[in-house]
């Protein structure tokens, strides 16, 4: 049995759960010790798997979460330094990629660039310090193998290595430990100077798709909602290189949590006002770490990532796409009508769509892509785009879908982005989120909803929990690939899912009108009598 409390600490730390998205937790729980344990465990796993050698470089980058507003603790800069310290103690060399988007770090570290681009050796593992879209009092660490994202099959080996490191570090004495009684490094070291090539290579991945003199997006005026997105300056640079008239708005030095899966009506109205104020063709942005896009058309309408991904797939000329089960059914309906693209539905999360892309290549598909409902777009193959060559980047990226939407709008007869999205069936969506929702309760709700014995129906007592939503009709079919997705005879779809790495419960709704989708989400997440809470009370009563 392992040591539960380090010998040099008065209280036990809070171990962070390690998953395919890395670590997520409160900043107060992400001590230097806890970060160091997990980084060291990840590197030991890679070494034992033969993926790295002693002394190899390891790239580190971070987002712009400077301070936890609740505790006052330094957030991403401190966590990045703790990760770097662990890397050096394990005998590897730290490469500081600076403050750049997660896909930029992945592109730099995995060596996914043109054969003639040898300015920096690759591949190498990477550590990205980011909480992505979650609130500012939390943060996270995402890990990359030298060949790409951590996959589900890696988890057992990583967890075993993390447990081994934890036992060793917990056994240290106060005099021998590198950490103090609060879990902070006793002698923190600054990171080495930033390597600018990481940001530069990411920018050039896109700008080499056109000749600068051509300015292919000339004539488009686009608002860039900057907030605290780590890639805001890189996004502006790429767009201006393509000839876009960029209007910068609302830059913030304080972290702003932007969740592209949970854009509220008030937020959408705000984006629409910015578009109208400037007479812009579009508004674009990303989440905090630049792997999820936000795209608003000239009418002020926000377009969710699932339909945005379909636009980009068509722009690239893809022949295969892996999409999560939560995707708007407008995508399936559209490609059933137009043909030319094989769709595969997976569990929610990049490891699952990456696995599907890998399998597609073995089946003979050559233009393989994937995307998620949050808009993050993955390329599992190289593409010829415009005058350039786009190398594969099988991790979520926000820059490519933004460009795909703008290039598609530029090519439309009326140069209106709304016309591009207007080609899809008009199925409106809304996502709702309940934060600080106990995971045990979330899982109990899903267990109550999940059909037994393969029957696609819900129990009468469960059905009564939906009584506040008018005109749902009866259950047509159900899907429990990831969470529970219910298709009702009235045409509405409601998908319930527990977050895999945060105490959150999500509800995805697809309906014929935006008002209907908004209303169903509100009736599902409303406290204390919404559908989710009624299901939760029922589940507790049945335990």
Short mmCIF file of C-alpha atoms in Angstrom, two decimals:
data_model
loop_
_atom_site.label_atom_id
_atom_site.label_comp_id
_atom_site.label_asym_id
_atom_site.label_seq_id
_atom_site.Cartn_x
_atom_site.Cartn_y
_atom_site.Cartn_z
CA UNK A 1 0.00 0.00 0.00
CA UNK A 2 1.45 3.38 -0.98
CA UNK A 3 2.22 6.26 1.37
CA UNK A 4 -0.89 8.49 1.52
CA UNK A 5 0.75 11.54 3.09
CA UNK A 6 4.26 12.64 2.07
CA UNK A 7 6.69 12.50 4.98
CA UNK A 8 7.56 16.17 4.48
CA UNK A 9 3.93 17.44 4.42
CA UNK A 10 1.40 17.89 7.21
CA UNK A 11 -1.60 16.96 5.05
CA UNK A 12 -2.25 14.75 2.08
CA UNK A 13 -2.23 16.37 -1.36
CA UNK A 14 -5.19 15.96 -3.70
CA UNK A 15 -4.10 13.49 -6.41
CA UNK A 16 -5.23 14.63 -9.84
CA UNK A 17 -6.90 12.14 -12.15
CA UNK A 18 -4.89 11.40 -15.29
CA UNK A 19 -6.88 10.91 -18.49
CA UNK A 20 -6.43 11.29 -22.23
CA UNK A 21 -6.90 15.05 -21.80
CA UNK A 22 -4.13 15.04 -19.20
CA UNK A 23 -4.77 16.60 -15.82
CA UNK A 24 -7.55 18.93 -14.73
CA UNK A 25 -8.15 20.38 -11.31
CA UNK A 26 -8.33 23.37 -9.02
CA UNK A 27 -5.22 25.54 -9.10
CA UNK A 28 -4.94 25.05 -5.34
CA UNK A 29 -4.70 21.29 -5.89
CA UNK A 30 -2.21 21.57 -8.76
CA UNK A 31 0.80 21.94 -6.51
CA UNK A 32 4.32 21.79 -7.88
CA UNK A 33 4.56 18.34 -6.31
CA UNK A 34 1.40 17.01 -7.97
CA UNK A 35 2.39 18.42 -11.36
CA UNK A 36 5.90 17.02 -10.99
CA UNK A 37 4.61 13.54 -10.11
CA UNK A 38 2.46 13.33 -13.23
CA UNK A 39 5.00 14.84 -15.62
CA UNK A 40 7.70 12.46 -14.38
CA UNK A 41 5.33 9.50 -14.62
CA UNK A 42 4.41 10.40 -18.20
CA UNK A 43 8.08 10.61 -19.23
CA UNK A 44 8.90 7.28 -17.58
CA UNK A 45 6.06 5.68 -19.50
CA UNK A 46 7.42 7.05 -22.78
CA UNK A 47 10.94 5.83 -21.97
CA UNK A 48 9.75 2.32 -21.13
CA UNK A 49 7.65 2.22 -24.28
CA UNK A 50 10.74 3.05 -26.32
CA UNK A 51 9.33 6.35 -27.54
CA UNK A 52 12.12 8.58 -26.16
CA UNK A 53 15.77 8.33 -25.17
CA UNK A 54 17.66 9.77 -22.22
CA UNK A 55 18.50 13.44 -22.61
CA UNK A 56 16.02 14.10 -25.42
CA UNK A 57 14.24 17.47 -25.66
CA UNK A 58 10.76 17.95 -24.20
CA UNK A 59 8.73 20.98 -25.31
CA UNK A 60 6.72 23.02 -22.78
CA UNK A 61 4.15 25.76 -23.49
CA UNK A 62 1.32 27.45 -21.60
CA UNK A 63 -1.79 29.57 -21.93
CA UNK A 64 -2.54 33.00 -20.41
CA UNK A 65 -4.06 31.98 -17.07
CA UNK A 66 -1.78 34.11 -14.95
CA UNK A 67 -3.42 34.05 -11.50
CA UNK A 68 -6.17 32.06 -9.80
CA UNK A 69 -8.69 34.81 -8.89
CA UNK A 70 -9.93 32.91 -5.83
CA UNK A 71 -6.69 31.89 -4.13
CA UNK A 72 -4.32 34.44 -5.62
CA UNK A 73 -1.90 31.66 -6.57
CA UNK A 74 0.13 32.00 -9.75
CA UNK A 75 -1.42 29.62 -12.25
CA UNK A 76 0.00 28.68 -15.68
CA UNK A 77 3.47 30.28 -15.30
CA UNK A 78 4.07 28.42 -12.02
CA UNK A 79 2.69 25.13 -13.31
CA UNK A 80 4.87 25.37 -16.43
CA UNK A 81 7.93 25.94 -14.23
CA UNK A 82 6.99 22.93 -12.09
CA UNK A 83 6.67 20.79 -15.21
CA UNK A 84 10.04 22.00 -16.49
CA UNK A 85 11.67 21.17 -13.15
CA UNK A 86 10.32 17.61 -13.30
CA UNK A 87 11.53 17.22 -16.89
CA UNK A 88 15.05 18.23 -15.92
CA UNK A 89 15.09 15.98 -12.84
CA UNK A 90 14.17 13.04 -15.06
CA UNK A 91 17.21 13.79 -17.22
CA UNK A 92 15.64 15.52 -20.21
CA UNK A 93 16.18 18.91 -21.84
CA UNK A 94 13.46 21.57 -21.62
CA UNK A 95 12.48 23.45 -24.78
CA UNK A 96 10.40 26.50 -23.84
CA UNK A 97 7.87 27.08 -26.63
CA UNK A 98 6.35 30.03 -24.76
CA UNK A 99 2.71 31.11 -24.73
CA UNK A 100 1.25 29.49 -27.83
CA UNK A 101 -1.89 27.50 -28.76
CA UNK A 102 -2.03 23.82 -27.95
CA UNK A 103 -2.10 22.82 -31.66
CA UNK A 104 0.96 25.01 -32.26
CA UNK A 105 2.87 23.10 -29.59
CA UNK A 106 1.69 19.78 -31.05
CA UNK A 107 2.72 20.81 -34.55
CA UNK A 108 6.17 21.87 -33.36
CA UNK A 109 6.80 18.88 -31.10
CA UNK A 110 5.53 16.10 -33.33
CA UNK A 111 7.57 17.29 -36.29
CA UNK A 112 4.54 17.49 -38.58
CA UNK A 113 5.91 19.86 -41.19
CA UNK A 114 7.15 19.80 -44.74
CA UNK A 115 10.18 17.62 -45.50
CA UNK A 116 12.25 20.72 -46.34
CA UNK A 117 11.53 22.45 -43.02
CA UNK A 118 14.38 21.36 -40.76
CA UNK A 119 14.78 24.46 -38.59
CA UNK A 120 14.11 22.46 -35.46
CA UNK A 121 14.50 18.74 -34.90
CA UNK A 122 11.47 16.66 -34.16
CA UNK A 123 9.65 14.73 -32.97
CA UNK A 124 9.72 15.17 -29.19
CA UNK A 125 7.21 14.82 -26.35
CA UNK A 126 5.40 17.93 -25.17
CA UNK A 127 3.65 19.31 -22.11
CA UNK A 128 0.96 21.98 -22.51
CA UNK A 129 -0.20 23.87 -19.43
CA UNK A 130 -3.80 24.91 -20.04
CA UNK A 131 -7.25 24.56 -18.59
CA UNK A 132 -8.70 25.23 -22.04
CA UNK A 133 -12.21 26.62 -21.51
CA UNK A 134 -12.77 25.77 -17.82
CA UNK A 135 -13.07 28.53 -15.15
CA UNK A 136 -10.06 30.58 -14.09
CA UNK A 137 -9.75 28.95 -10.65
CA UNK A 138 -8.87 25.68 -12.40
CA UNK A 139 -6.15 24.62 -14.77
CA UNK A 140 -4.77 21.59 -16.52
CA UNK A 141 -1.81 19.89 -18.15
CA UNK A 142 -2.05 18.12 -21.50
CA UNK A 143 0.57 15.64 -22.69
CA UNK A 144 1.75 14.72 -26.17
CA UNK A 145 3.72 11.69 -27.22
CA UNK A 146 6.38 12.35 -29.87
CA UNK A 147 3.93 11.03 -32.48
CA UNK A 148 0.81 12.81 -31.25
CA UNK A 149 -1.90 12.70 -28.61
CA UNK A 150 -2.01 10.29 -25.70
CA UNK A 151 -4.45 7.50 -26.56
CA UNK A 152 -6.77 5.47 -24.34
CA UNK A 153 -4.50 2.44 -24.57
CA UNK A 154 -1.65 4.45 -23.01
CA UNK A 155 -3.50 5.16 -19.79
CA UNK A 156 -2.72 1.96 -17.82
CA UNK A 157 1.02 2.30 -18.41
CA UNK A 158 1.01 6.00 -17.56
CA UNK A 159 -1.01 5.46 -14.39
CA UNK A 160 1.38 2.74 -13.24
CA UNK A 161 4.38 5.01 -13.81
CA UNK A 162 2.68 7.92 -12.02
CA UNK A 163 1.96 5.69 -9.01
CA UNK A 164 5.60 4.63 -8.92
CA UNK A 165 6.83 8.24 -8.93
CA UNK A 166 4.28 9.18 -6.28
CA UNK A 167 5.52 6.46 -3.90
CA UNK A 168 9.11 7.56 -4.36
CA UNK A 169 8.50 11.29 -3.87
CA UNK A 170 6.14 10.77 -0.93
CA UNK A 171 8.87 8.75 0.83
CA UNK A 172 11.37 11.62 0.77
CA UNK A 173 12.25 13.43 3.98
CA UNK A 174 11.98 17.17 4.53
CA UNK A 175 15.73 17.52 4.05
CA UNK A 176 15.90 15.44 0.88
CA UNK A 177 12.68 16.51 -0.84
CA UNK A 178 12.66 19.06 -3.66
CA UNK A 179 9.30 20.26 -2.30
CA UNK A 180 8.31 22.05 0.90
CA UNK A 181 5.49 21.28 3.34
CA UNK A 182 2.95 22.94 1.00
CA UNK A 183 4.07 20.97 -2.04
CA UNK A 184 5.90 23.92 -3.61
CA UNK A 185 9.37 23.64 -5.12
CA UNK A 186 12.01 24.69 -2.61
CA UNK A 187 14.29 26.01 -5.36
CA UNK A 188 12.22 26.87 -8.43
CA UNK A 189 14.19 27.61 -11.58
CA UNK A 190 13.18 29.91 -14.43
CA UNK A 191 12.40 28.35 -17.77
CA UNK A 192 15.01 28.70 -20.53
CA UNK A 193 14.50 31.41 -23.17
CA UNK A 194 11.52 30.99 -25.47
CA UNK A 195 12.14 29.22 -28.77
CA UNK A 196 10.27 31.41 -31.32
CA UNK A 197 10.26 28.70 -34.00
CA UNK A 198 7.25 27.00 -32.39
CA UNK A 199 4.93 29.94 -33.01
CA UNK A 200 6.50 30.73 -36.38
CA UNK A 201 6.06 27.20 -37.75
CA UNK A 202 2.40 27.19 -36.75
CA UNK A 203 1.73 30.49 -38.51
CA UNK A 204 3.55 29.31 -41.63
CA UNK A 205 1.52 26.09 -41.71
CA UNK A 206 -1.30 28.31 -42.94
CA UNK A 207 0.35 31.26 -44.65
CA UNK A 208 2.17 28.95 -47.05
CA UNK A 209 -1.22 27.95 -48.46
CA UNK A 210 -1.26 31.18 -50.45
CA UNK A 211 1.14 33.70 -51.96
CA UNK A 212 1.19 36.81 -49.78
CA UNK A 213 0.79 39.02 -52.84
CA UNK A 214 -2.44 37.21 -53.76
CA UNK A 215 -4.27 38.25 -50.56
CA UNK A 216 -7.00 35.62 -51.22
CA UNK A 217 -9.37 36.91 -48.52
CA UNK A 218 -9.07 40.56 -49.55
CA UNK A 219 -12.38 42.38 -49.19
CA UNK A 220 -13.46 40.51 -46.05
CA UNK A 221 -13.80 42.47 -42.83
CA UNK A 222 -13.57 40.25 -39.76
CA UNK A 223 -13.84 41.03 -36.06
CA UNK A 224 -11.35 39.07 -33.97
CA UNK A 225 -12.70 38.71 -30.44
CA UNK A 226 -9.35 38.50 -28.67
CA UNK A 227 -10.27 38.12 -24.95
CA UNK A 228 -7.49 36.06 -23.27
CA UNK A 229 -7.00 33.56 -26.11
CA UNK A 230 -3.34 32.56 -26.18
CA UNK A 231 -3.28 32.52 -30.00
CA UNK A 232 -4.97 35.88 -30.55
CA UNK A 233 -1.94 37.59 -32.11
CA UNK A 234 -1.13 34.58 -34.30
CA UNK A 235 -4.74 34.48 -35.54
CA UNK A 236 -4.59 38.15 -36.51
CA UNK A 237 -1.24 37.63 -38.24
CA UNK A 238 -2.56 34.75 -40.35
CA UNK A 239 -5.77 36.57 -41.31
CA UNK A 240 -3.96 39.77 -42.25
CA UNK A 241 -1.51 37.75 -44.34
CA UNK A 242 -4.51 36.52 -46.34
CA UNK A 243 -5.74 40.07 -46.89
CA UNK A 244 -8.47 40.23 -44.23
CA UNK A 245 -9.36 43.64 -42.81
CA UNK A 246 -9.09 42.69 -39.12
CA UNK A 247 -10.85 44.59 -36.33
CA UNK A 248 -9.54 43.64 -32.88
CA UNK A 249 -12.05 43.67 -30.04
CA UNK A 250 -12.03 43.15 -26.26
CA UNK A 251 -8.48 42.07 -25.53
CA UNK A 252 -8.17 41.02 -21.91
CA UNK A 253 -5.19 40.46 -19.66
CA UNK A 254 -7.48 38.71 -17.17
CA UNK A 255 -8.51 35.20 -18.10
CA UNK A 256 -11.92 34.84 -19.76
CA UNK A 257 -13.43 31.35 -19.95
CA UNK A 258 -14.84 30.88 -23.47
CA UNK A 259 -16.59 27.55 -24.03
CA UNK A 260 -17.50 27.08 -27.69
CA UNK A 261 -19.88 24.26 -26.74
CA UNK A 262 -21.80 26.44 -24.31
CA UNK A 263 -22.38 29.83 -25.96
CA UNK A 264 -25.26 31.46 -24.12
CA UNK A 265 -27.95 33.57 -25.82
CA UNK A 266 -26.50 36.66 -24.11
CA UNK A 267 -23.03 35.89 -25.45
CA UNK A 268 -24.38 35.27 -28.94
CA UNK A 269 -26.24 38.59 -28.81
CA UNK A 270 -23.03 40.33 -27.76
CA UNK A 271 -21.11 38.83 -30.68
CA UNK A 272 -23.92 39.92 -33.02
CA UNK A 273 -23.62 43.50 -31.75
CA UNK A 274 -19.88 43.50 -32.44
CA UNK A 275 -20.49 42.27 -36.00
CA UNK A 276 -23.16 44.93 -36.59
CA UNK A 277 -21.08 47.72 -35.04
CA UNK A 278 -18.29 47.17 -37.55
CA UNK A 279 -20.35 46.03 -40.53
CA UNK A 280 -18.22 42.89 -40.56
CA UNK A 281 -18.52 39.77 -42.68
CA UNK A 282 -17.81 37.61 -39.62
CA UNK A 283 -16.53 37.44 -36.05
CA UNK A 284 -13.99 34.79 -35.12
CA UNK A 285 -12.19 33.72 -31.98
CA UNK A 286 -10.95 30.65 -30.12
CA UNK A 287 -11.10 29.26 -26.63
CA UNK A 288 -8.26 29.92 -24.19
CA UNK A 289 -5.71 27.50 -25.68
CA UNK A 290 -6.63 27.85 -29.34
CA UNK A 291 -7.95 24.39 -30.16
CA UNK A 292 -11.67 25.25 -30.38
CA UNK A 293 -12.93 27.91 -32.83
CA UNK A 294 -15.76 30.38 -32.48
CA UNK A 295 -17.33 31.57 -35.74
CA UNK A 296 -20.19 34.07 -36.13
CA UNK A 297 -21.56 35.02 -39.56
CA UNK A 298 -22.49 38.46 -40.95
CA UNK A 299 -26.02 38.20 -39.51
CA UNK A 300 -24.65 37.66 -36.01
CA UNK A 301 -25.48 33.97 -35.86
CA UNK A 302 -23.04 31.71 -34.04
CA UNK A 303 -22.35 28.44 -35.85
CA UNK A 304 -21.55 25.44 -33.71
CA UNK A 305 -18.48 23.40 -34.41
CA UNK A 306 -20.27 20.32 -35.69
CA UNK A 307 -21.70 22.05 -38.78
CA UNK A 308 -18.58 24.23 -39.06
CA UNK A 309 -16.52 21.05 -39.31
CA UNK A 310 -18.68 19.85 -42.19
CA UNK A 311 -18.03 23.11 -44.06
CA UNK A 312 -14.28 22.67 -43.59
CA UNK A 313 -14.37 19.02 -44.67
CA UNK A 314 -16.05 20.04 -47.92
CA UNK A 315 -13.55 22.86 -48.44
CA UNK A 316 -10.67 20.39 -48.06
CA UNK A 317 -12.32 17.74 -50.24
CA UNK A 318 -12.18 15.06 -47.53
CA UNK A 319 -13.37 11.53 -48.29
CA UNK A 320 -13.77 10.35 -44.66
CA UNK A 321 -14.72 12.06 -41.42
CA UNK A 322 -14.91 10.79 -37.85
CA UNK A 323 -17.39 12.75 -35.73
CA UNK A 324 -18.66 12.33 -32.15
CA UNK A 325 -22.11 10.97 -31.46
CA UNK A 326 -23.22 14.39 -30.14
CA UNK A 327 -22.90 15.97 -33.60
CA UNK A 328 -25.89 17.92 -34.96
CA UNK A 329 -27.91 15.56 -37.15
CA UNK A 330 -27.87 18.25 -39.87
CA UNK A 331 -24.40 16.95 -40.76
CA UNK A 332 -25.63 13.41 -41.33
CA UNK A 333 -28.65 14.65 -43.29
CA UNK A 334 -26.50 16.90 -45.47
CA UNK A 335 -23.97 14.27 -46.48
CA UNK A 336 -26.69 11.67 -46.99
CA UNK A 337 -28.03 14.04 -49.62
CA UNK A 338 -24.75 15.17 -51.22
CA UNK A 339 -22.66 11.99 -50.86
CA UNK A 340 -18.91 11.89 -51.35
CA UNK A 341 -17.97 11.65 -47.69
CA UNK A 342 -17.97 8.60 -45.42
CA UNK A 343 -19.09 9.51 -41.89
CA UNK A 344 -18.20 7.47 -38.80
CA UNK A 345 -19.72 8.20 -35.38
CA UNK A 346 -17.56 7.77 -32.25
CA UNK A 347 -17.53 8.42 -28.55
CA UNK A 348 -16.89 12.02 -27.55
CA UNK A 349 -13.23 12.98 -27.27
CA UNK A 350 -10.22 13.37 -29.53
CA UNK A 351 -8.73 9.91 -28.73
CA UNK A 352 -11.81 8.27 -30.23
CA UNK A 353 -11.91 10.26 -33.45
CA UNK A 354 -8.14 9.82 -33.83
CA UNK A 355 -8.53 6.06 -33.50
CA UNK A 356 -11.27 6.15 -36.15
CA UNK A 357 -9.03 8.18 -38.48
CA UNK A 358 -6.22 5.68 -38.04
CA UNK A 359 -8.56 2.82 -38.91
CA UNK A 360 -9.87 4.71 -41.96
CA UNK A 361 -6.40 4.97 -43.45
CA UNK A 362 -6.00 1.20 -43.21
CA UNK A 363 -9.26 0.87 -45.13
CA UNK A 364 -7.93 2.88 -48.06
CA UNK A 365 -9.25 6.36 -47.33
CA UNK A 366 -6.67 9.02 -48.21
CA UNK A 367 -8.31 12.34 -47.28
CA UNK A 368 -9.14 11.72 -43.66
CA UNK A 369 -10.40 14.31 -41.19
CA UNK A 370 -12.29 14.53 -37.91
CA UNK A 371 -13.92 17.21 -35.84
CA UNK A 372 -15.71 17.65 -32.56
CA UNK A 373 -18.88 19.50 -31.58
CA UNK A 374 -16.67 22.14 -29.98
CA UNK A 375 -15.24 22.91 -33.44
CA UNK A 376 -11.76 21.50 -32.94
CA UNK A 377 -10.70 20.12 -36.33
CA UNK A 378 -8.20 17.30 -36.88
CA UNK A 379 -6.46 16.30 -40.12
CA UNK A 380 -5.38 12.68 -40.38
CA UNK A 381 -3.80 13.10 -43.82
CA UNK A 382 -1.93 15.66 -45.91
CA UNK A 383 -3.96 17.91 -48.23
CA UNK A 384 -3.23 20.08 -51.22
CA UNK A 385 -4.98 23.36 -50.43
CA UNK A 386 -4.93 26.34 -52.76
CA UNK A 387 -1.37 26.94 -53.84
CA UNK A 388 0.11 25.09 -50.87
CA UNK A 389 0.47 21.86 -48.97
CA UNK A 390 -1.20 21.25 -45.61
CA UNK A 391 0.51 18.61 -43.49
CA UNK A 392 -1.52 16.37 -41.20
CA UNK A 393 -2.14 17.56 -37.65
CA UNK A 394 -4.23 14.96 -35.79
CA UNK A 395 -5.07 17.13 -32.80
CA UNK A 396 -7.81 19.71 -32.24
CA UNK A 397 -7.07 22.96 -34.04
CA UNK A 398 -9.02 26.23 -34.29
CA UNK A 399 -7.08 28.07 -37.00
CA UNK A 400 -7.96 25.70 -39.85
CA UNK A 401 -11.75 25.75 -39.35
CA UNK A 402 -11.72 29.54 -39.11
CA UNK A 403 -9.86 29.73 -42.42
CA UNK A 404 -12.11 27.09 -43.97
CA UNK A 405 -15.22 29.10 -43.10
CA UNK A 406 -13.75 32.35 -44.44
CA UNK A 407 -12.47 30.81 -47.68
CA UNK A 408 -15.84 29.13 -48.21
CA UNK A 409 -17.61 32.47 -47.67
CA UNK A 410 -15.23 34.21 -50.08
CA UNK A 411 -16.04 31.60 -52.72
CA UNK A 412 -19.82 31.94 -52.29
CA UNK A 413 -21.68 33.84 -55.00
CA UNK A 414 -22.76 36.53 -52.54
CA UNK A 415 -19.64 36.27 -50.31
CA UNK A 416 -21.90 35.74 -47.31
CA UNK A 417 -20.97 33.19 -44.68
CA UNK A 418 -24.64 32.68 -43.87
CA UNK A 419 -25.11 31.33 -47.41
CA UNK A 420 -22.42 28.71 -46.81
CA UNK A 421 -24.14 27.40 -43.68
CA UNK A 422 -27.54 27.82 -45.33
CA UNK A 423 -26.81 24.78 -47.51
CA UNK A 424 -27.31 22.55 -44.46
CA UNK A 425 -30.67 21.43 -43.05
CA UNK A 426 -31.85 24.06 -40.60
CA UNK A 427 -31.45 22.08 -37.40
CA UNK A 428 -30.75 24.38 -34.47
CA UNK A 429 -28.70 23.39 -31.46
CA UNK A 430 -27.98 24.54 -27.96
CA UNK A 431 -25.68 23.07 -25.35
CA UNK A 432 -26.20 23.53 -21.66
CA UNK A 433 -23.79 22.93 -18.79
CA UNK A 434 -24.25 22.47 -15.07
CA UNK A 435 -21.00 23.19 -13.25
CA UNK A 436 -19.91 21.67 -9.94
CA UNK A 437 -22.21 18.70 -10.54
CA UNK A 438 -21.13 15.61 -8.54
CA UNK A 439 -19.84 12.94 -10.88
CA UNK A 440 -21.48 10.13 -8.90
CA UNK A 441 -24.86 11.78 -9.33
CA UNK A 442 -24.23 12.32 -13.05
CA UNK A 443 -23.40 8.66 -13.57
CA UNK A 444 -26.48 7.61 -11.61
CA UNK A 445 -28.66 9.72 -13.92
CA UNK A 446 -27.14 8.13 -17.01
CA UNK A 447 -27.66 4.68 -15.55
CA UNK A 448 -31.36 5.44 -15.02
CA UNK A 449 -31.71 6.72 -18.60
CA UNK A 450 -29.76 3.97 -20.29
CA UNK A 451 -32.04 1.34 -21.86
CA UNK A 452 -31.92 -2.14 -20.35
CA UNK A 453 -31.58 -5.25 -22.47
CA UNK A 454 -31.17 -3.30 -25.68
CA UNK A 455 -34.70 -1.88 -25.50
CA UNK A 456 -34.92 1.67 -26.84
CA UNK A 457 -37.36 3.05 -24.31
CA UNK A 458 -37.28 4.71 -20.92
CA UNK A 459 -39.15 3.68 -17.81
CA UNK A 460 -42.46 5.48 -17.08
CA UNK A 461 -41.09 7.12 -13.92
CA UNK A 462 -38.13 8.42 -15.93
CA UNK A 463 -40.41 9.63 -18.72
CA UNK A 464 -42.36 11.71 -16.21
CA UNK A 465 -39.20 13.72 -15.52
CA UNK A 466 -39.56 15.13 -19.05
CA UNK A 467 -43.19 16.22 -18.55
CA UNK A 468 -42.27 19.91 -18.30
CA UNK A 469 -41.12 19.87 -21.94
CA UNK A 470 -44.16 20.08 -24.23
CA UNK A 471 -44.57 18.21 -27.53
CA UNK A 472 -41.60 15.86 -27.17
CA UNK A 473 -43.65 12.89 -28.22
CA UNK A 474 -42.49 9.35 -27.60
CA UNK A 475 -38.99 7.89 -27.74
CA UNK A 476 -38.12 6.91 -31.32
CA UNK A 477 -34.65 5.57 -30.64
CA UNK A 478 -31.74 5.88 -28.22
CA UNK A 479 -27.97 5.84 -28.45
CA UNK A 480 -25.73 5.13 -25.47
CA UNK A 481 -22.35 5.26 -27.24
CA UNK A 482 -21.31 8.15 -24.97
CA UNK A 483 -23.82 9.29 -22.40
CA UNK A 484 -27.44 8.87 -23.47
CA UNK A 485 -28.85 10.43 -26.64
CA UNK A 486 -32.63 10.29 -27.02
CA UNK A 487 -34.46 10.87 -30.31
CA UNK A 488 -38.11 11.88 -29.77
CA UNK A 489 -40.94 11.44 -32.26
CA UNK A 490 -41.61 15.19 -32.20
CA UNK A 491 -38.25 15.75 -33.90
CA UNK A 492 -36.18 16.85 -30.90
CA UNK A 493 -32.94 15.21 -29.79
CA UNK A 494 -31.67 15.46 -26.19
CA UNK A 495 -28.22 14.14 -25.28
CA UNK A 496 -27.12 13.83 -21.65
CA UNK A 497 -23.45 13.38 -20.81
CA UNK A 498 -21.14 13.62 -17.80
CA UNK A 499 -17.83 15.37 -18.41
CA UNK A 500 -14.91 12.99 -18.33
CA UNK A 501 -12.43 15.35 -16.66
CA UNK A 502 -14.43 17.93 -14.70
CA UNK A 503 -17.41 17.94 -12.28
CA UNK A 504 -19.78 19.03 -15.02
CA UNK A 505 -22.96 17.69 -16.60
CA UNK A 506 -23.73 18.61 -20.21
CA UNK A 507 -26.97 18.62 -22.16
CA UNK A 508 -26.97 18.87 -25.97
CA UNK A 509 -30.23 19.62 -27.78
CA UNK A 510 -31.12 19.57 -31.49
CA UNK A 511 -34.45 21.04 -32.60
CA UNK A 512 -36.20 22.59 -35.59
CA UNK A 513 -35.90 26.15 -34.25
CA UNK A 514 -33.40 27.99 -32.07
CA UNK A 515 -36.15 29.05 -29.69
CA UNK A 516 -37.18 25.44 -29.21
CA UNK A 517 -33.59 24.27 -28.60
CA UNK A 518 -32.97 27.11 -26.14
CA UNK A 519 -36.17 26.37 -24.25
CA UNK A 520 -35.45 22.65 -23.93
CA UNK A 521 -31.95 23.31 -22.60
CA UNK A 522 -33.34 25.78 -20.08
CA UNK A 523 -35.96 23.29 -18.92
CA UNK A 524 -33.28 20.61 -18.59
CA UNK A 525 -30.66 22.53 -16.57
CA UNK A 526 -32.92 24.83 -14.51
CA UNK A 527 -32.32 24.57 -10.76
CA UNK A 528 -33.90 22.99 -8.78
CA UNK A 529 -36.73 21.54 -10.87
CA UNK A 530 -35.18 21.01 -14.31
CA UNK A 531 -35.15 17.63 -16.01
CA UNK A 532 -31.57 16.91 -14.90
CA UNK A 533 -32.34 17.64 -11.24
CA UNK A 534 -35.57 15.62 -11.37
CA UNK A 535 -33.63 12.71 -12.84
CA UNK A 536 -31.02 13.15 -10.13
CA UNK A 537 -33.64 13.07 -7.38
CA UNK A 538 -35.20 9.96 -8.92
CA UNK A 539 -31.82 8.23 -9.09
CA UNK A 540 -31.08 9.02 -5.45
CA UNK A 541 -34.50 7.75 -4.41
CA UNK A 542 -33.85 4.45 -6.20
CA UNK A 543 -30.42 3.85 -4.64
#
